[in-house]
Tab-separated table of C-alpha atoms and ligand atoms in Angstrom:
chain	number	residue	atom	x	y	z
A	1244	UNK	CA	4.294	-0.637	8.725
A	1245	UNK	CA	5.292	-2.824	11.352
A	1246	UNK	CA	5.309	-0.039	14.165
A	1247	UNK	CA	1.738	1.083	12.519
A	1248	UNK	CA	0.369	-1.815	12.841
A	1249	UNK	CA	1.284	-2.404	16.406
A	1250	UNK	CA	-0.257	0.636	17.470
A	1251	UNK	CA	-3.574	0.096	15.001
A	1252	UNK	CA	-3.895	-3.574	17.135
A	1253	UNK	CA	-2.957	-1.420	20.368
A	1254	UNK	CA	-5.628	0.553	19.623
A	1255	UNK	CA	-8.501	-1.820	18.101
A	1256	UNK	CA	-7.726	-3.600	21.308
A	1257	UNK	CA	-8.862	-0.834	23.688
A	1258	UNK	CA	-11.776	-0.021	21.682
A	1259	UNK	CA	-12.555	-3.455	21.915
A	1260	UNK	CA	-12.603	-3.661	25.515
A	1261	UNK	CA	-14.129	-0.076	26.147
A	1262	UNK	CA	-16.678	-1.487	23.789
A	1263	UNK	CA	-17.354	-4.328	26.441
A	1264	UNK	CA	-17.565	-1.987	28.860
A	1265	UNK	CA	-19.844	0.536	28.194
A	1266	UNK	CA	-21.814	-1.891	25.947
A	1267	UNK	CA	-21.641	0.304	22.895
A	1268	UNK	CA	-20.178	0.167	19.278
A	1269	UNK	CA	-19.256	-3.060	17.650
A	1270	UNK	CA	-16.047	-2.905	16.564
A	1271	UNK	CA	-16.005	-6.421	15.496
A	1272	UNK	CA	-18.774	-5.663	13.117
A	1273	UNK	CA	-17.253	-2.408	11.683
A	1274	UNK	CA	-13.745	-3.921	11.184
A	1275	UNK	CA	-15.420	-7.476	8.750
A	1276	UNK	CA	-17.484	-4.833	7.307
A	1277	UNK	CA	-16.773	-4.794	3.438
A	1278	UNK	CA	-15.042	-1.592	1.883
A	1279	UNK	CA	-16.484	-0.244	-0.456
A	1280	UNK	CA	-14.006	0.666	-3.305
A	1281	UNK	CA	-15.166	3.872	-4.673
A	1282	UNK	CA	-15.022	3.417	-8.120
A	1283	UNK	CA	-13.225	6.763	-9.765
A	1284	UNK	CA	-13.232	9.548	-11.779
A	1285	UNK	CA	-10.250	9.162	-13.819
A	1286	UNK	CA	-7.002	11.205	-12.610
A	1287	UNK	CA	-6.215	13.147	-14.624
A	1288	UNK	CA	-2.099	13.233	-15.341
A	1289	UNK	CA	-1.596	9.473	-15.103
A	1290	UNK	CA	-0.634	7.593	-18.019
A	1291	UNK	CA	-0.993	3.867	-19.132
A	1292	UNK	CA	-0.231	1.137	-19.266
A	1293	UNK	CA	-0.934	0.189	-15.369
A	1294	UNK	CA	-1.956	-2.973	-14.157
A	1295	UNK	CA	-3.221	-4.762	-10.775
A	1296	UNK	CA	-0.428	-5.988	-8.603
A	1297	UNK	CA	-2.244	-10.011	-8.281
A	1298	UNK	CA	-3.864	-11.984	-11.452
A	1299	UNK	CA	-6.787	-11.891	-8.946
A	1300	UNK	CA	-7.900	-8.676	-8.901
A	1301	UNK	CA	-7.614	-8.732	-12.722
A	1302	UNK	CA	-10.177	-11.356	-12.307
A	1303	UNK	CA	-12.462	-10.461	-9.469
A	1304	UNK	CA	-11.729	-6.867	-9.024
A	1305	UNK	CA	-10.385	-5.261	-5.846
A	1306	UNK	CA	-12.797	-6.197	-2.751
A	1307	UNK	CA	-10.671	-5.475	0.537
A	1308	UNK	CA	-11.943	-7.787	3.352
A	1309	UNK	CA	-11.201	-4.606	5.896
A	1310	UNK	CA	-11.588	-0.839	5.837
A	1311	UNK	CA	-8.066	-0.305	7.057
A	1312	UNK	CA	-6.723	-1.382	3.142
A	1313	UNK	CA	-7.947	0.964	1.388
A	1314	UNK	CA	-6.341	4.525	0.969
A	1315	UNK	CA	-6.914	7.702	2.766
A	1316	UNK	CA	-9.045	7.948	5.509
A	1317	UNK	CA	-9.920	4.631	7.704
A	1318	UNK	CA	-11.163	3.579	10.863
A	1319	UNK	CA	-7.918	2.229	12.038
A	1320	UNK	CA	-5.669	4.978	13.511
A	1321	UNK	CA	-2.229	5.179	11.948
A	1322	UNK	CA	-0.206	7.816	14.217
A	1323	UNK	CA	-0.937	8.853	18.001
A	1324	UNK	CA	0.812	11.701	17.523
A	1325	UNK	CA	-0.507	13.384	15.733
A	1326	UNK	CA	-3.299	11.144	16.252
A	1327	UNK	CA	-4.088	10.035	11.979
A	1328	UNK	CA	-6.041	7.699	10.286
A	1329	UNK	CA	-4.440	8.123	6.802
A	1330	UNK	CA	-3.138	5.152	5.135
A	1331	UNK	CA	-1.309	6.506	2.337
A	1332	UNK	CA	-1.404	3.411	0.340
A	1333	UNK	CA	-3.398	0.042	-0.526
A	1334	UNK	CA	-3.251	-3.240	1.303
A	1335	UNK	CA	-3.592	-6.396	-0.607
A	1336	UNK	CA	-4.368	-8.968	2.312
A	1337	UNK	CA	-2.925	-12.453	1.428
A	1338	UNK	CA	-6.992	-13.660	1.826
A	1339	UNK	CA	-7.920	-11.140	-1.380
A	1340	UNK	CA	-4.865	-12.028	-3.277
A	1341	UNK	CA	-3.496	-14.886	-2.456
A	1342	UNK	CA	0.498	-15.892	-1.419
A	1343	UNK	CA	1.071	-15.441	-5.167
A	1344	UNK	CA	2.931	-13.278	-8.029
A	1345	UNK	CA	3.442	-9.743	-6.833
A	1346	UNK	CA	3.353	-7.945	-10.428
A	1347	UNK	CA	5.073	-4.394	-11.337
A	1348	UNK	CA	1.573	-1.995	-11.972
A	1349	UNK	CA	3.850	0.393	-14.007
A	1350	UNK	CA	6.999	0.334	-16.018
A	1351	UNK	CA	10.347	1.303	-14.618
A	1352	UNK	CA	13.397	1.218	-12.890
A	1353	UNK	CA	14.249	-0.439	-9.522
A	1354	UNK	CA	15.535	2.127	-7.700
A	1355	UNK	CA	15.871	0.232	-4.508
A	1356	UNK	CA	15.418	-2.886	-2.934
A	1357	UNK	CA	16.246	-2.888	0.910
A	1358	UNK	CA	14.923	-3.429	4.216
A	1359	UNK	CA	13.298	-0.220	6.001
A	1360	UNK	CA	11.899	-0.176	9.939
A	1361	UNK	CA	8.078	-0.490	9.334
A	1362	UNK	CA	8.411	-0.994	5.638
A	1363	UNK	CA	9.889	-4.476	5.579
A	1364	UNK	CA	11.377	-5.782	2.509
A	1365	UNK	CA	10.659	-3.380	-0.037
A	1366	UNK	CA	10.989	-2.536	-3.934
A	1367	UNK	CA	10.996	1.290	-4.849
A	1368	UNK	CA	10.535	1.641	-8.725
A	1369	UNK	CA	10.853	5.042	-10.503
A	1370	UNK	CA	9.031	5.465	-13.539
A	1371	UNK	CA	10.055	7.137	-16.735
A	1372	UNK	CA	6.630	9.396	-16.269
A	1373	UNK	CA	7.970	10.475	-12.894
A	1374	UNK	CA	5.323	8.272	-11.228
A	1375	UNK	CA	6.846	6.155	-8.520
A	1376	UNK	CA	5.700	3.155	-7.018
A	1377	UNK	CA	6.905	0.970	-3.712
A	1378	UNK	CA	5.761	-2.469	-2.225
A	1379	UNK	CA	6.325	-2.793	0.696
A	1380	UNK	CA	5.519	-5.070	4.433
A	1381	UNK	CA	4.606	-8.169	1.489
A	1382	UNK	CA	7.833	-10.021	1.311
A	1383	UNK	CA	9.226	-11.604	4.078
A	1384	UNK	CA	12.512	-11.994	3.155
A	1385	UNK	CA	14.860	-10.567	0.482
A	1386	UNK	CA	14.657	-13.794	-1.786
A	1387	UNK	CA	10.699	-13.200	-2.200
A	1388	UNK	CA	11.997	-10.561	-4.295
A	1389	UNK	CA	13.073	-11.072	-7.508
A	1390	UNK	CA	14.224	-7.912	-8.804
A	1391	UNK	CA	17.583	-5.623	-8.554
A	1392	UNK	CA	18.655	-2.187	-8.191
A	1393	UNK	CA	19.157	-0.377	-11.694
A	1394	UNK	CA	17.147	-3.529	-13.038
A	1395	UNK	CA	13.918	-2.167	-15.493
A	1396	UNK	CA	10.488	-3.569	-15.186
A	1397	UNK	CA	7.504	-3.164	-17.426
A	1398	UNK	CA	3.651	-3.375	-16.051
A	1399	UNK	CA	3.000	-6.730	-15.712
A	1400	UNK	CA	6.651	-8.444	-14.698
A	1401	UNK	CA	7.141	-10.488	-11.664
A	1402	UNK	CA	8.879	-8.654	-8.933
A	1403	UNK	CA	8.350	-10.986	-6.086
A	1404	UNK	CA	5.821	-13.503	-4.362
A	1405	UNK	CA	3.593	-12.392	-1.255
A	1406	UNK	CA	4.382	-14.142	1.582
A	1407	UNK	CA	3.748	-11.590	4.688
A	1408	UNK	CA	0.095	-11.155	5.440
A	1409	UNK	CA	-0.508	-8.206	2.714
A	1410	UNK	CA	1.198	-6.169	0.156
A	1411	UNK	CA	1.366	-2.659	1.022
A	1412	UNK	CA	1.261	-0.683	-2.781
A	1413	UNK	CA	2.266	3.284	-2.136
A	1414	UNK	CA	2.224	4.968	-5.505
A	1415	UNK	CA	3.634	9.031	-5.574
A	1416	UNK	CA	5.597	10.988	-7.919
A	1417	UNK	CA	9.211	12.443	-8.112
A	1418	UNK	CA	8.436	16.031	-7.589
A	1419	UNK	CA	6.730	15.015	-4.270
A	1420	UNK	CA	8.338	15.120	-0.948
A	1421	UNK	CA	8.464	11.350	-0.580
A	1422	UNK	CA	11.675	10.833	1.085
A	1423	UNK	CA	12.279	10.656	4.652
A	1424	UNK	CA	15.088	11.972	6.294
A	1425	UNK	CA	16.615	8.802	6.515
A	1426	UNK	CA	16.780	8.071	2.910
A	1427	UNK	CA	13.151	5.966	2.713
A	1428	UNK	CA	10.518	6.696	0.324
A	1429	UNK	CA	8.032	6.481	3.533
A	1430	UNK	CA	7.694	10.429	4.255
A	1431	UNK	CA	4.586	12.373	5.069
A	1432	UNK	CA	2.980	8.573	5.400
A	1433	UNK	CA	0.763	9.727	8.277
A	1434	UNK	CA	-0.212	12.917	6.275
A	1435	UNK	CA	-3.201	13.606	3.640
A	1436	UNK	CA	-1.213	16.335	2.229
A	1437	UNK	CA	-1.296	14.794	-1.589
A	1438	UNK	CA	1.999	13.486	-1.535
A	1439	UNK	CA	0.365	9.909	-1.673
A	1440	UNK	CA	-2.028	9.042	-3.996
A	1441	UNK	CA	-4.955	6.624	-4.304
A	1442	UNK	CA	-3.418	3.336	-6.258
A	1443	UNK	CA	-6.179	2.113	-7.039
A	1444	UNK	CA	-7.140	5.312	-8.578
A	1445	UNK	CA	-4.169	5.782	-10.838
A	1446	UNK	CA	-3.763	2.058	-11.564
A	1447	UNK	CA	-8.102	1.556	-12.895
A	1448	UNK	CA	-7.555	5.127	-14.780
A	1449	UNK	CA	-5.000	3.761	-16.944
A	1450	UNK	CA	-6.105	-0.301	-17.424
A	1451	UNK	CA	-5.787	-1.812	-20.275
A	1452	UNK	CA	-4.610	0.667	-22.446
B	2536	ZN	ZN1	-0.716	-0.260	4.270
């Protein structure tokens, strides 16, 4: 999210310079630092097919460049108040992925495609297995999208091209309390309170099947 991100670079900026000062930690370091993907044990209610968002990662596997892209708890802080470092989705940086194909991970219907205050251009997707996926803060503009509301998609189909600096994937379900007051499927998306889940998770679970 725009407004997360602000404060995340507000924030690795301070450290920064507190780190000059009292000669300590090496943020620098930390933030290049690899993350390590934590390769899972299978969740359990997800169902296939699912696939990776990018033809890379189909290829390579997923290797985030940063801590801060991978889900759940990071080193970057999220929220001030209440001060969070939940990130209750995955980040596909454009330097992992490439500005390429942005690919439905599960089959469904478009249930959205607008523009949201930290959530940029984004596609929200309901599937029939009450999973629910959005991408978001990847497209730049609407025509980098290249689906429609009511539209279906199966895993695999292009929805749009990457051509912001990363693809934010949130994946949840229907019975969770994903929408905000204002009508965007962004609630709770400071909170580790399991109405987020790990995509990666779900989408490796279910590969290939
Ligand atoms: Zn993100």
């Amino acid at each position: 999210m725009k407004f997360r991100k602000s404060i995340a670079t507000i924030i690795a900026a301070l450290a920064l310079t507190s780190s000059f000062t009292i000669g300590s930690s090496n943020i620098q370091a930390a933030k290049k630092k690899k993350a390590n993907v934590v390769n899972t044990e299978l969740a359990q209610d997800s169902q296939g097919p699912w696939v990776y968002p990018f033809a890379k990662l189909a290829k390579n596997g997923v290797n985030p460049m940063y801590n801060a892209q991978i889900f759940g708890k990071t080193d970057y802080a999220r929220s001030l108040k209440p001060l969070s470092y939940f990130h209750d989705g995955w980040d596909f940086g454009w330097g992992e992925v490439g500005r390429s194909t942005v690919k439905a991970v599960h089959e469904g219907t478009v249930e959205k495609v607008a523009y949201g205050n930290g959530l940029g251009w984004f596609v929200w997707v309901i599937s029939p297995d009450n999973y629910v996926q959005i991408y978001q803060e990847g497209f730049n503009k609407k025509k980098d999208i290249s689906v429609k509301p009511g539209q279906t998609v199966k895993a695999g189909q292009k929805i749009g091209k990457l051509t912001g600096s990363h693809l934010h994937l949130g994946i949840t379900k229907t019975n969770k309390n994903y929408i905000n007051k204002n009508g965007y499927p962004c609630n709770n998306w400071y909170v580790d309170n399991g109405t987020w889940l790990n995509p990666i998770k779900v989408i490796q679970s279910n590969l290939n099947k």
